[in-house]
Short mmCIF file of C-alpha atoms in Angstrom, two decimals:
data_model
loop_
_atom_site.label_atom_id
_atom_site.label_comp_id
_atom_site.label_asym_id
_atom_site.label_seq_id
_atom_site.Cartn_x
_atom_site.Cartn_y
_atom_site.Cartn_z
CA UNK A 1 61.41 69.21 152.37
CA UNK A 2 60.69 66.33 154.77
CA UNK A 3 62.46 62.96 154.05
CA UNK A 4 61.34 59.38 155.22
CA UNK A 5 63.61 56.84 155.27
CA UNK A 6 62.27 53.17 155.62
CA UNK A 7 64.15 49.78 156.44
CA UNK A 8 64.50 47.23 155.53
CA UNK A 9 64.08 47.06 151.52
CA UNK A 10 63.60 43.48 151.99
CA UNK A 11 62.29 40.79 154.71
CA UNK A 12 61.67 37.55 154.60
CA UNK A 13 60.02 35.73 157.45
CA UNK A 14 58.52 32.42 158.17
CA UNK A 15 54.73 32.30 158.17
CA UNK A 16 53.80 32.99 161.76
CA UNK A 17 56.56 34.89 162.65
CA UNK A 18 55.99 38.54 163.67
CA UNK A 19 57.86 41.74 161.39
CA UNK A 20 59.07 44.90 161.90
CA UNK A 21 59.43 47.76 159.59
CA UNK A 22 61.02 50.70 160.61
CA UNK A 23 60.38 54.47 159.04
CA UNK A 24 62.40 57.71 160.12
CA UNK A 25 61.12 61.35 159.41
CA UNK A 26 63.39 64.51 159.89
CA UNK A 27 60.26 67.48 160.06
CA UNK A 28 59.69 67.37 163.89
CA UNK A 29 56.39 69.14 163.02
CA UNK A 30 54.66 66.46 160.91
CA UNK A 31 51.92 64.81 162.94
CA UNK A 32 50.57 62.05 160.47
CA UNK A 33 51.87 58.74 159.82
CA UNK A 34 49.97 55.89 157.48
CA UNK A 35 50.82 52.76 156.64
CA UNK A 36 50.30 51.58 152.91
CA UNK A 37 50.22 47.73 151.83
CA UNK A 38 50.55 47.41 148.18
CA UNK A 39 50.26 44.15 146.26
CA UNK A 40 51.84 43.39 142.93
CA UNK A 41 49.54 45.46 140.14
CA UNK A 42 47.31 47.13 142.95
CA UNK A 43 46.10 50.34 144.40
CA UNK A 44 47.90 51.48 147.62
CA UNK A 45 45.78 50.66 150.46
CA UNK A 46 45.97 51.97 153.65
CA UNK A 47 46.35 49.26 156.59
CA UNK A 48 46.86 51.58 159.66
CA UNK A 49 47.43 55.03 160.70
CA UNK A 50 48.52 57.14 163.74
CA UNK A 51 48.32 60.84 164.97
CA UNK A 52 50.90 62.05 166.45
CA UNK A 53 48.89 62.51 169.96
CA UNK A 54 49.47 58.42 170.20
CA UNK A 55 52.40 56.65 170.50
CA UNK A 56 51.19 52.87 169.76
CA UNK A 57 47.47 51.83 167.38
CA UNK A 58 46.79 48.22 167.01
CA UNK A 59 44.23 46.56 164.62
CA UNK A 60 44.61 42.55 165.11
CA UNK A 61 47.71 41.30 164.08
CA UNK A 62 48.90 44.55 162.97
CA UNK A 63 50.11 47.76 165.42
CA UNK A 64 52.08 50.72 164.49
CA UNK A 65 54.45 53.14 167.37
CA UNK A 66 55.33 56.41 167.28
CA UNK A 67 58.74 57.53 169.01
CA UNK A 68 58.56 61.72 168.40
CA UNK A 69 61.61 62.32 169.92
CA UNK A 70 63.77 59.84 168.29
CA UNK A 71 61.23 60.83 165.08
CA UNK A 72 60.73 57.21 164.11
CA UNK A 73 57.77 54.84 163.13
CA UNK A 74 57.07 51.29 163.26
CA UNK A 75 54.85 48.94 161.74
CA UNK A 76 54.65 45.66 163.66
CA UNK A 77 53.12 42.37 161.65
CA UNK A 78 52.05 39.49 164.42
CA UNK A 79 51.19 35.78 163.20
CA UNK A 80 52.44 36.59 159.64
CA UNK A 81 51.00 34.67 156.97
CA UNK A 82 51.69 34.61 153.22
CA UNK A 83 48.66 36.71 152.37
CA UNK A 84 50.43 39.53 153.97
CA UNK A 85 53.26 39.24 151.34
CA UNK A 86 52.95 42.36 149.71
CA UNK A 87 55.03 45.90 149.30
CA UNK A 88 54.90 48.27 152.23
CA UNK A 89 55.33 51.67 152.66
CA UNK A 90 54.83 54.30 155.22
CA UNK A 91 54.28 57.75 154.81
CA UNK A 92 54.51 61.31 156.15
CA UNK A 93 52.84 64.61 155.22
CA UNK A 94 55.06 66.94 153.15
CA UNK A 95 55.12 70.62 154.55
CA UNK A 96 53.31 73.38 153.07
CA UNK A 97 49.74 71.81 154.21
CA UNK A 98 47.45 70.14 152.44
CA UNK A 99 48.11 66.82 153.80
CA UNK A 100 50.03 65.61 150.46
CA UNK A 101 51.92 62.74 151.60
CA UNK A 102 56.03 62.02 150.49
CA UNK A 103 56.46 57.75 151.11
CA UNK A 104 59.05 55.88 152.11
CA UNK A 105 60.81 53.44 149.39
CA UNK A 106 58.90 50.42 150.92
CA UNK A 107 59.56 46.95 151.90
CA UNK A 108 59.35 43.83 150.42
CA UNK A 109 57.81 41.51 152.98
CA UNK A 110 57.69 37.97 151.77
CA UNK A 111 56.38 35.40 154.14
CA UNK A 112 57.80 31.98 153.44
CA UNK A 113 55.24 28.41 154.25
CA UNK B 1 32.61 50.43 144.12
CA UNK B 2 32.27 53.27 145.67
CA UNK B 3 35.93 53.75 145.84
CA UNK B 4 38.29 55.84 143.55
CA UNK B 5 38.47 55.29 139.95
CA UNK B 6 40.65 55.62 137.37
CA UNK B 7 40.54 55.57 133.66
CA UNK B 8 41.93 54.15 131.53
CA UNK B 9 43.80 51.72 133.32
CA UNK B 10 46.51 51.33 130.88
CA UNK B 11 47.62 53.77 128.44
CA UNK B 12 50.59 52.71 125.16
CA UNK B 13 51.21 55.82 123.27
CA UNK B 14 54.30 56.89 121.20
CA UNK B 15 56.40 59.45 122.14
CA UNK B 16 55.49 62.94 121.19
CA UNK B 17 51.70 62.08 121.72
CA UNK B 18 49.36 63.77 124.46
CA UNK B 19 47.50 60.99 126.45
CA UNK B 20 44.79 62.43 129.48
CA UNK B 21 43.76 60.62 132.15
CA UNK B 22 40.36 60.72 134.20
CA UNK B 23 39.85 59.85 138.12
CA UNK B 24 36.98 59.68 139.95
CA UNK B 25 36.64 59.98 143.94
CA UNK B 26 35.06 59.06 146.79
CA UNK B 27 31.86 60.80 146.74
CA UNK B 28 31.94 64.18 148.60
CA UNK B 29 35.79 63.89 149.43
CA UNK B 30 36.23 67.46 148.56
CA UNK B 31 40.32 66.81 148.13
CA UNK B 32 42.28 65.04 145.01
CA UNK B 33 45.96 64.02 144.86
CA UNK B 34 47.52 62.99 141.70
CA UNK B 35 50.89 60.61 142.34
CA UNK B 36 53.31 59.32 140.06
CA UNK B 37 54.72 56.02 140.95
CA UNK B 38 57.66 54.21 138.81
CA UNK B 39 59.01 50.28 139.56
CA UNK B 40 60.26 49.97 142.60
CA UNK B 41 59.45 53.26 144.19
CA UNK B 42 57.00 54.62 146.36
CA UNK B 43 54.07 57.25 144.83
CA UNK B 44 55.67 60.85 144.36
CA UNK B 45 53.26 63.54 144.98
CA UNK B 46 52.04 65.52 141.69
CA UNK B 47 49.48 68.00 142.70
CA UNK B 48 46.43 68.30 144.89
CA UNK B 49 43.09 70.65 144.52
CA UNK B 50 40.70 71.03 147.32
CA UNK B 51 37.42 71.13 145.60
CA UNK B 52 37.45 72.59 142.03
CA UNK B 53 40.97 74.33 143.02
CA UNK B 54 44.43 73.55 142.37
CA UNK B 55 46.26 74.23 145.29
CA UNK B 56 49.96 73.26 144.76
CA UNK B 57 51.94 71.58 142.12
CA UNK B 58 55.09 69.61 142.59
CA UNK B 59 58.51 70.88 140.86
CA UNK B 60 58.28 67.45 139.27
CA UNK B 61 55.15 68.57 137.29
CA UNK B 62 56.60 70.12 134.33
CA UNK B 63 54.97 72.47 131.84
CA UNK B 64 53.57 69.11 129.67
CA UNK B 65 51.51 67.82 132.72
CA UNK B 66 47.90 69.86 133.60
CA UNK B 67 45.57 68.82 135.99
CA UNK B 68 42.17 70.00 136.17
CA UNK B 69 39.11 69.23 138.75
CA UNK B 70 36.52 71.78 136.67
CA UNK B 71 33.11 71.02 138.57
CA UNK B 72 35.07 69.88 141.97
CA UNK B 73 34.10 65.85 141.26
CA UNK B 74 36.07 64.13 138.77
CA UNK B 75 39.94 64.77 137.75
CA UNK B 76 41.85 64.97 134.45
CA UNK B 77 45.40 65.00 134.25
CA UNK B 78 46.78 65.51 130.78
CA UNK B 79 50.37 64.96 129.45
CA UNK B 80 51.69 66.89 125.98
CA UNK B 81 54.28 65.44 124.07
CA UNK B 82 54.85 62.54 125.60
CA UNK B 83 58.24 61.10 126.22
CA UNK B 84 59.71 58.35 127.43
CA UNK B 85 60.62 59.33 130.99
CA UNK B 86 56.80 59.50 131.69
CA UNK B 87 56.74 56.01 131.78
CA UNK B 88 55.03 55.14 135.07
CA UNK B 89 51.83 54.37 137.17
CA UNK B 90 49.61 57.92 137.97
CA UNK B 91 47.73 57.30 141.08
CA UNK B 92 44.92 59.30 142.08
CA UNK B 93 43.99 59.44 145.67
CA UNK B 94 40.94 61.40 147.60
CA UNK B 95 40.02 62.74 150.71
CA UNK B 96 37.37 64.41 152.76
CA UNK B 97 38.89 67.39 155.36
CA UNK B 98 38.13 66.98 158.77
CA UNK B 99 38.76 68.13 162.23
CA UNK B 100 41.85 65.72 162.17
CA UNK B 101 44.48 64.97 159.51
CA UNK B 102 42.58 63.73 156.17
CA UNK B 103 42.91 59.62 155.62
CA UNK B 104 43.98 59.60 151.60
CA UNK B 105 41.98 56.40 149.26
CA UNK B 106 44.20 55.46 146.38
CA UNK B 107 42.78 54.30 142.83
CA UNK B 108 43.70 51.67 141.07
CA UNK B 109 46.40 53.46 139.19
CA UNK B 110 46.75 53.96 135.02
CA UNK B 111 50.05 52.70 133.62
CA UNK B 112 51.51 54.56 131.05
CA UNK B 113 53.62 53.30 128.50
CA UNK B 114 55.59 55.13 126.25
CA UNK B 115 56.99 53.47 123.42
#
């Protein structure tokens, strides 16, 4: 089955700052990659998404890239600020159709004052 | 809200019990996605139906855990004989199928406790 493998677990930046997190996907087929930002005690919501005809989406201080060949995603955070502390994971579709998504083991972004 | 609901939101039952839990979608998304998500973790995929069917279950879904979508709207996923590995936040999600790859809505999760 398809495995995602997300870095770092943790990352701490100073408000302002910009962060990087970093997914890899072994099923050179899959062609669907979300972002999900997940607060402490909330729903999963979805921040930003890409197709895999793409290979970089922005939406204001947030952009994610696509590398197929090297199978990796990123999700880039510009002008942090501590409302964007928060768990994030990405995501890619499992095979077998259907569009069921297997995540990544998120991030802890904490964005210090 | 016209987002995805879930109900109850929290759930404390002793072991051995059967607990069921209810999700409602987006209106018209025509696909359903139940997760499983413990501390720490990201969701695990549970099953799926696209309208009123069920079209895949995950190996993790044992013989305790049904899901049903009987009318193609609202969900029920029920658990028999509880025990304490069940322990964790269910997470329904829904979608609507499209000409590209479905965008998935999560609802606010029911956390299951089982004592």
């Amino acid at each position: 089955g398809e495995n995602v493998e997300q870095h770092p677990s943790t990352l701490s930046v100073q408000e302002g700052d910009s962060a990087v997190i970093k997914c890899t996907y072994s099923d050179s087929a899959s062609n669907y990659f979300p972002w999900y930002k997940q607060e402490l005690g909330k729903r999963p919501q979805l921040i930003i998404d890409i197709r895999s005809n793409v290979g970089e989406k922005k939406d204001q201080r947030i952009a994610v890239t696509l590398n197929k060949t090297a199978k990796h995603f990123s999700l880039h955070i510009t002008e942090t600020q501590p409302e964007d502390s928060a768990v994030y994971f990405c995501a890619v579709p499992l095979t077998g159709g259907g569009n069921k998504l297997t995540f990544g083991t998120g991030t802890q972004l904490k964005v210090e004052l | 809200d016209t987002g995805v609901s879930q109900d109850p939101r929290h759930k404390i039952t002793k072991r051995g019990q059967n607990v069921t839990f209810r999700c409602d979608p987006i209106s018209e998304h025509n696909r359903l996605y139940w997760y499983r998500q413990t501390l720490g973790q990201g969701p695990e995929f549970l099953t799926y139906f696209q309208n009123e069917a069920q079209l895949e279950k995950s190996r993790l879904l044992s013989d305790r855990f049904s899901a049903e979508r009987p009318k193609g709207s609202f969900s029920t996923l029920e658990i028999q004989r509880t025990e304490q590995g069940d322990s964790a936040m269910y997470l329904c999600a829904s979608s609507v199928t499209g000409l590209s790859t479905d965008t998935q809505y999560f609802g606010p999760g029911t956390r299951l406790t089982v004592l």
